[in-house]
Every structure is written in C-alpha cells, then in structure tokens.
Coordinates of C-alpha atoms in Angstrom, one line a residue:
M1 CA 28.1 -184.1 115.3
S2 CA 24.8 -183.6 113.5
T3 CA 21.5 -183.8 115.4
A4 CA 20.3 -186.8 113.4
R5 CA 23.5 -188.7 114.1
A6 CA 23.4 -187.9 117.8
E7 CA 19.8 -189.1 118.1
R8 CA 20.7 -192.3 116.2
L9 CA 23.6 -193.0 118.6
V10 CA 21.4 -192.4 121.6
N11 CA 18.7 -194.7 120.2
L12 CA 21.3 -197.3 119.5
V13 CA 22.7 -197.2 123.1
L14 CA 19.1 -197.4 124.5
A15 CA 18.3 -200.4 122.3
L16 CA 21.5 -202.3 123.3
L17 CA 21.1 -201.5 127.0
S18 CA 17.5 -202.7 127.0
T19 CA 18.2 -206.3 126.0
R20 CA 20.1 -209.2 127.5
Q21 CA 20.5 -210.9 124.2
Y22 CA 22.9 -210.0 121.4
L23 CA 21.1 -208.1 118.6
T24 CA 22.2 -208.7 115.0
A25 CA 23.0 -205.8 112.7
E26 CA 19.8 -206.6 110.7
R27 CA 17.7 -206.6 113.9
I28 CA 19.2 -203.3 114.9
R29 CA 18.5 -201.9 111.5
G30 CA 14.8 -202.7 111.9
I31 CA 14.3 -201.4 115.5
V32 CA 16.6 -198.4 115.9
P33 CA 15.3 -195.2 114.4
G34 CA 17.7 -193.6 111.9
Y35 CA 18.9 -196.8 110.1
A36 CA 15.8 -197.6 108.1
D37 CA 16.5 -194.6 105.9
A38 CA 19.8 -196.1 104.5
A39 CA 19.7 -196.1 100.7
S40 CA 21.2 -199.6 100.5
D41 CA 22.6 -202.4 102.6
E42 CA 26.1 -201.1 101.9
A43 CA 25.2 -197.7 103.2
F44 CA 23.6 -199.1 106.3
F45 CA 26.6 -201.3 107.2
R46 CA 29.0 -198.3 106.5
T47 CA 27.0 -196.1 108.9
F48 CA 26.7 -198.8 111.5
E49 CA 30.4 -199.4 111.5
R50 CA 31.0 -195.7 112.1
D51 CA 28.5 -195.7 114.9
K52 CA 30.1 -198.7 116.6
T53 CA 33.5 -197.0 116.4
E54 CA 32.1 -193.8 117.8
L55 CA 30.5 -195.6 120.8
R56 CA 33.8 -197.4 121.6
E57 CA 35.7 -194.1 121.4
L58 CA 33.3 -192.6 123.9
G59 CA 34.1 -195.4 126.3
I60 CA 30.8 -197.3 125.9
P61 CA 31.5 -201.0 126.5
L62 CA 30.0 -202.5 123.3
E63 CA 30.0 -206.3 123.4
T64 CA 30.0 -208.7 120.5
G65 CA 28.8 -212.3 120.8
R66 CA 26.2 -214.9 119.9
N67 CA 23.2 -216.0 121.9
S68 CA 23.9 -219.7 121.2
A69 CA 26.3 -221.9 119.5
F70 CA 23.8 -222.4 116.7
D71 CA 23.5 -218.7 115.8
P72 CA 25.2 -218.1 112.4
V73 CA 25.6 -214.3 112.9
E74 CA 27.2 -212.3 115.7
G75 CA 25.2 -209.7 117.5
Y76 CA 25.8 -206.7 119.8
R77 CA 24.7 -205.5 123.3
I78 CA 25.9 -203.2 126.1
A79 CA 26.3 -204.9 129.5
R80 CA 24.5 -202.7 132.0
R81 CA 27.0 -203.7 134.8
D82 CA 29.8 -202.2 132.7
Y83 CA 27.9 -199.2 131.5
E84 CA 26.5 -197.9 134.8
L85 CA 28.4 -195.7 137.2
G86 CA 29.9 -197.6 140.1
E87 CA 29.2 -196.8 143.7
I88 CA 30.2 -193.4 144.9
D89 CA 32.6 -193.7 147.9
L90 CA 33.8 -190.4 149.4
A91 CA 36.0 -190.2 152.5
P92 CA 34.7 -187.9 155.3
D93 CA 37.0 -185.1 154.3
E94 CA 36.0 -185.4 150.7
A95 CA 32.3 -185.3 151.6
A96 CA 32.9 -182.2 153.7
A97 CA 34.7 -180.5 150.8
V98 CA 31.7 -181.2 148.6
G99 CA 29.3 -179.7 151.1
L100 CA 31.5 -176.6 151.4
A101 CA 31.7 -176.2 147.6
V102 CA 27.9 -176.3 147.4
R103 CA 27.7 -173.4 149.8
L104 CA 30.2 -171.3 148.0
W105 CA 28.1 -170.5 144.9
D106 CA 26.1 -167.3 145.0
S107 CA 24.4 -167.6 141.7
P108 CA 20.8 -168.9 141.0
E109 CA 21.9 -171.1 138.0
L110 CA 24.9 -172.7 139.7
T111 CA 23.3 -172.9 143.1
G112 CA 20.5 -175.0 141.6
Q113 CA 23.0 -177.3 139.9
A114 CA 25.1 -177.7 143.0
Q115 CA 22.1 -178.6 145.1
G116 CA 21.0 -181.1 142.5
A117 CA 24.4 -182.8 142.7
L118 CA 24.1 -182.9 146.5
V119 CA 20.7 -184.6 146.2
K120 CA 22.1 -187.2 143.8
L121 CA 25.0 -187.9 146.2
R122 CA 22.6 -188.4 149.1
A123 CA 20.4 -190.7 147.0
A124 CA 23.5 -192.8 146.4
G125 CA 24.0 -193.2 150.1
V126 CA 26.8 -190.6 150.6
E127 CA 26.4 -188.5 153.7
V128 CA 27.4 -185.0 152.8
D129 CA 27.4 -182.4 155.6
D130 CA 26.6 -179.0 154.1
Q131 CA 25.8 -177.4 157.4
A132 CA 29.2 -177.7 159.0
P133 CA 30.4 -174.4 160.5
T134 CA 33.3 -172.7 158.9
V135 CA 35.7 -170.0 160.2
I136 CA 35.3 -168.0 157.0
E137 CA 32.9 -168.6 154.2
P138 CA 33.9 -167.0 150.9
R139 CA 31.3 -166.6 148.2
V140 CA 31.8 -167.4 144.5
R141 CA 29.5 -165.0 142.7
A142 CA 28.8 -165.4 139.0
E143 CA 27.4 -162.6 136.8
P144 CA 24.0 -163.1 135.1
A145 CA 25.9 -163.7 131.8
F146 CA 27.8 -166.6 133.3
G147 CA 25.2 -169.3 132.7
P148 CA 24.3 -168.4 129.1
L149 CA 28.0 -168.0 128.1
L150 CA 29.0 -171.3 129.8
A151 CA 26.2 -173.0 128.0
A152 CA 27.4 -171.5 124.7
V153 CA 30.9 -172.8 125.3
Q154 CA 29.7 -176.3 126.1
S155 CA 27.5 -176.4 123.0
G156 CA 30.1 -174.8 120.7
Q157 CA 27.8 -172.0 119.7
A158 CA 28.5 -168.3 118.9
V159 CA 26.8 -165.6 120.9
R160 CA 25.7 -162.0 120.6
F161 CA 25.6 -159.6 123.5
E162 CA 25.7 -155.9 124.4
Y163 CA 28.9 -154.8 126.0
R164 CA 30.0 -151.7 127.9
R165 CA 33.7 -150.7 127.6
S166 CA 35.7 -149.7 130.7
G167 CA 35.4 -146.0 131.5
S168 CA 32.7 -145.4 129.0
P169 CA 28.9 -145.4 129.2
E170 CA 28.7 -146.4 125.5
R171 CA 27.3 -149.9 124.8
R172 CA 28.0 -151.9 121.6
M173 CA 26.7 -155.1 120.3
R174 CA 29.4 -157.8 120.0
E175 CA 29.5 -161.2 118.3
L176 CA 31.8 -163.8 119.9
E177 CA 32.8 -167.4 119.3
P178 CA 33.4 -168.3 122.9
W179 CA 36.2 -170.7 123.9
G180 CA 35.9 -170.6 127.6
V181 CA 34.9 -168.8 130.8
V182 CA 37.6 -168.2 133.4
S183 CA 38.1 -166.4 136.7
W184 CA 41.0 -164.0 137.2
R185 CA 41.6 -161.7 140.2
A186 CA 38.0 -162.4 141.5
R187 CA 36.4 -161.4 138.2
W188 CA 34.9 -163.6 135.5
Y189 CA 35.9 -163.3 131.8
V190 CA 34.8 -165.0 128.6
V191 CA 37.6 -165.5 126.0
G192 CA 37.1 -166.2 122.3
H193 CA 37.2 -165.0 118.7
D194 CA 35.6 -161.6 118.3
R195 CA 33.9 -161.6 114.9
D196 CA 33.7 -157.8 114.7
R197 CA 37.4 -157.3 115.3
G198 CA 38.6 -160.6 113.7
A199 CA 40.9 -161.3 116.6
T200 CA 41.1 -162.9 120.0
R201 CA 39.4 -160.9 122.8
C202 CA 38.5 -161.1 126.5
F203 CA 35.3 -159.7 127.9
R204 CA 34.6 -159.1 131.5
L205 CA 31.2 -160.6 132.4
S206 CA 30.2 -157.7 134.7
R207 CA 30.2 -155.4 131.7
V208 CA 27.9 -157.6 129.6
T209 CA 24.5 -155.9 129.7
G210 CA 21.2 -157.4 128.7
K211 CA 20.6 -160.8 127.2
V212 CA 23.2 -163.2 125.8
T213 CA 21.8 -164.5 122.6
P214 CA 23.1 -167.7 121.0
I215 CA 23.5 -167.5 117.2
G216 CA 24.4 -170.0 114.5
E217 CA 24.4 -173.8 114.8
P218 CA 25.6 -175.7 117.9
G219 CA 29.0 -177.3 117.4
A220 CA 30.2 -174.6 114.9
V221 CA 32.7 -173.1 117.4
T222 CA 35.7 -175.1 118.6
R223 CA 38.5 -174.0 120.9
P224 CA 41.9 -173.9 119.1
E225 CA 44.5 -176.3 120.2
G226 CA 47.0 -175.1 122.7
V227 CA 45.1 -172.0 123.8
N228 CA 45.7 -171.0 127.4
L229 CA 42.6 -169.0 128.4
L230 CA 43.9 -167.8 131.8
Q231 CA 47.1 -166.7 130.2
L232 CA 45.2 -164.6 127.6
V233 CA 43.3 -162.9 130.4
S234 CA 46.3 -162.3 132.6
V235 CA 48.5 -160.7 129.9
T236 CA 45.8 -158.4 128.7
G237 CA 44.7 -157.4 132.2
G238 CA 41.2 -158.5 131.1
S239 CA 40.9 -155.8 128.5
E240 CA 39.1 -156.8 125.4
E241 CA 40.6 -153.9 123.5
A242 CA 44.2 -154.7 124.2
S243 CA 46.4 -156.1 121.4
P244 CA 50.1 -157.0 121.8
V245 CA 52.3 -154.0 121.0
T246 CA 55.4 -156.2 120.6
T247 CA 56.9 -159.6 121.2
A248 CA 59.7 -159.9 123.6
R249 CA 62.3 -162.7 123.6
L250 CA 63.7 -163.5 127.1
W251 CA 66.2 -165.8 128.6
V252 CA 65.0 -167.2 132.0
A253 CA 67.2 -169.2 134.3
D254 CA 66.1 -172.8 135.0
G255 CA 63.7 -173.1 138.0
R256 CA 63.3 -169.3 138.3
A257 CA 60.8 -166.5 137.5
A258 CA 57.7 -168.7 137.5
G259 CA 55.5 -165.6 136.9
V260 CA 57.3 -164.8 133.6
R261 CA 57.1 -168.4 132.5
R262 CA 53.3 -168.5 132.9
R263 CA 53.0 -165.5 130.7
G264 CA 55.1 -166.7 127.8
E265 CA 55.9 -169.7 125.6
I266 CA 59.2 -171.6 125.7
V267 CA 60.8 -171.6 122.2
G268 CA 64.3 -172.9 123.0
R269 CA 67.3 -173.3 125.3
D270 CA 70.5 -171.4 125.9
T271 CA 73.3 -171.0 128.4
I272 CA 74.4 -167.6 129.5
D273 CA 77.4 -167.0 131.8
G274 CA 77.5 -170.7 132.6
T275 CA 73.8 -170.8 133.7
D276 CA 71.3 -172.9 131.8
G277 CA 67.9 -171.5 130.9
D278 CA 64.9 -171.3 128.6
L279 CA 64.3 -168.9 125.8
I280 CA 60.8 -167.5 126.2
E281 CA 58.7 -165.4 123.9
I282 CA 55.9 -163.3 125.3
G283 CA 53.5 -160.8 123.8
L284 CA 53.7 -157.4 125.6
Y285 CA 50.6 -155.2 125.8
F286 CA 52.2 -152.6 128.1
P287 CA 56.0 -152.5 127.4
E288 CA 56.7 -149.8 130.0
S289 CA 55.1 -151.7 132.9
A290 CA 56.7 -154.9 131.5
A291 CA 60.1 -153.4 132.0
D292 CA 59.3 -152.9 135.7
W293 CA 58.3 -156.5 136.5
I294 CA 61.0 -157.9 134.3
A295 CA 63.6 -155.8 136.1
A296 CA 62.2 -157.1 139.4
Q297 CA 63.4 -160.6 138.4
G298 CA 67.0 -159.5 138.7
P299 CA 69.6 -161.7 137.1
D300 CA 67.1 -164.5 136.6
V301 CA 65.7 -162.9 133.4
L302 CA 67.6 -161.3 130.6
V303 CA 65.9 -159.4 127.7
L304 CA 67.3 -160.4 124.3
E305 CA 64.7 -158.6 122.1
P306 CA 63.6 -155.9 121.5
D307 CA 66.6 -153.7 122.2
V308 CA 64.4 -150.9 123.6
L309 CA 63.0 -153.1 126.3
A310 CA 66.5 -154.5 127.1
K311 CA 67.7 -150.9 127.7
S312 CA 64.7 -150.0 129.8
V313 CA 65.3 -153.0 132.1
Q314 CA 69.0 -152.2 132.2
H315 CA 68.3 -148.5 133.2
R316 CA 66.0 -149.7 136.0
L317 CA 68.6 -152.2 137.4
E318 CA 71.3 -149.5 137.2
A319 CA 69.1 -147.1 139.1
V320 CA 68.5 -149.7 141.8
L321 CA 72.2 -150.4 142.1
A322 CA 73.0 -146.6 142.3
R323 CA 70.5 -146.2 145.2
A324 CA 72.0 -149.2 147.0
E325 CA 75.5 -147.7 146.6
R326 CA 74.3 -144.3 148.0
G327 CA 72.7 -146.0 150.9
S328 CA 75.8 -147.8 151.8
G329 CA 77.8 -144.6 151.8
R330 CA 80.1 -145.5 148.9

C-alpha cells in the first residue's frame, strides 16, 4: 500500500469516527485530505469505493444510513461502540502468565514494549502480578539485531548488514529480503532471500555485526506462500551457506516418525506390506547424518529415493541387527 493511500484511509477513519451523523460522499470528499486531488467525479467515486472495500476487509465496521427520512443521499460513519476494543478480562492464571512473560525478556527493545503492554493492561483495570515468585526464571535474550530485523520483517523492507561466518573471522556485507525471525535451539535466526546468492538463506543473529540498515521501499518484500521458516532453519542447522545436496523420497507410516514429517512435505500416499503411510519429500543437506536419523526410525520409515541413501540406511539397520544377534549368543 502506498503512503498516500495509507494516509487517506487513516484520515477517512478519523473523520467517520469523529461524527455521530452520516457523512455523504460529497461531504467526505470536501473534508478528508487525499480526495480533493481526484481528476474528476468518476475518479473520486472509484477511489472512494476502493477505500470502503479496503476498510471493510480490515474489519472496520463501516455503517451506511441517512440522518433523517428526508435526506435524499445515504452517508457513512463508523460507530465508536463497534470500533473500539472491548473490555479486557483475564482470568487470574492468564494475568499471572502475562506477568511472567514480561519478566522473561532480557532485551532493551522488547523489555520496553512488554512493560508498555503491562501499563496498558493495568490502565484497563486488569491486575497483573509481575512480582510473583517462580521456582525457575528463564530469560529470553534477543541479540542487538533482533529489533531492527523484526521491524524490517513487519514493514516488508530489505536490509543490509555485516555478517561473520561460522569458524571464520572474515566479515562480509549481505543484502537480505527478510521473511521472518525465529528461535531454534535457543538461538535466533532471520530467514529470507539472500540477494547476493539469489537463494533462500538463514542467518544467526549472534553473527550479525554492526548496524542493520533498511534499504529500498517499505512493502517491497513479501513472504512467499507456504514457507515454513522454522523448518528451513532446522533442516539447515541454521547454516546460511548450506544448500540441499539432494532430495529424498520417503515412505512414513501413518502416525509415526513425527520428526521426519516436520522436516519434509507430504506429496502422496502409499501402502507397503499392508501398512498405510505418506510419501514425503525432504531436502537433505547432510546425507550421511540423514542416514543415521532415518535408520533410527526403524520400520516406520522407508527410503524410496535416492538409492544410495536407501543402501546407507539398510547397512545401518543390518549392523544393528548383527550386533543384536551377537549379543543374544546366536
């Protein structure tokens, strides 16, 4: 959405909230900034219709009516009772959870936001106990890059930052179209499209050095449909340099191997030896280690492709069986 359109919508909402009467389209055209520039009546009404549709899609309760039976033209308003947030009513355990959540953050930016939310709840009459003793009190610590990267994700804006690769003191400037910030194994990662590599990459926030600089126009970056950010981080081990070596096709028995299912995508169904299951495709970054955790699933997972992975898993299972037979004295 353009800045001009966003400002016009905000002005329209403020105008319709500030009146108890219904405002006609012509009246709105005269008092709401952004409509007077319309080149013609047709252009104004076309723009106004789009704006009304936009407000309704955003869930804003736009009313249509007339101030009296003698009014020849309908007008518009927003009923404040329908627009404003209702009373906040938290149960004691919910209020305690909110208080605990506020205490978990160990980051200047997020601590301030959490405390601000606490103040608003108290102002609304909700008693939130943020001093209750806890047996253990974990801390959620965010890296300095967390705030700027999260802001870039929310505004849909690309960023530039200096990044240090794992095991190397070398720092390189990277340009990223960020899709989201996620936590995995107690570390924070940003996932998005790396413009330098022309591919999807994950970057650990603790290795981002210096300032995160927004570049380009807000709203230019959008997250692709169906992208699972946490899955991208988990299958790469959080390595921004990793790229899938191969794609494996697996059969997974129904209701089994949840860890394998989280890493892959279901592409079909099949029945093997009388047991129903899903066909799953998964990108492998480290095939050798993949053979280990796939073999650990036992008969619940069968490798269909590639053949080299199927043989690796089979060899591991045969080795386990051989050790079991030796241990039993056969």
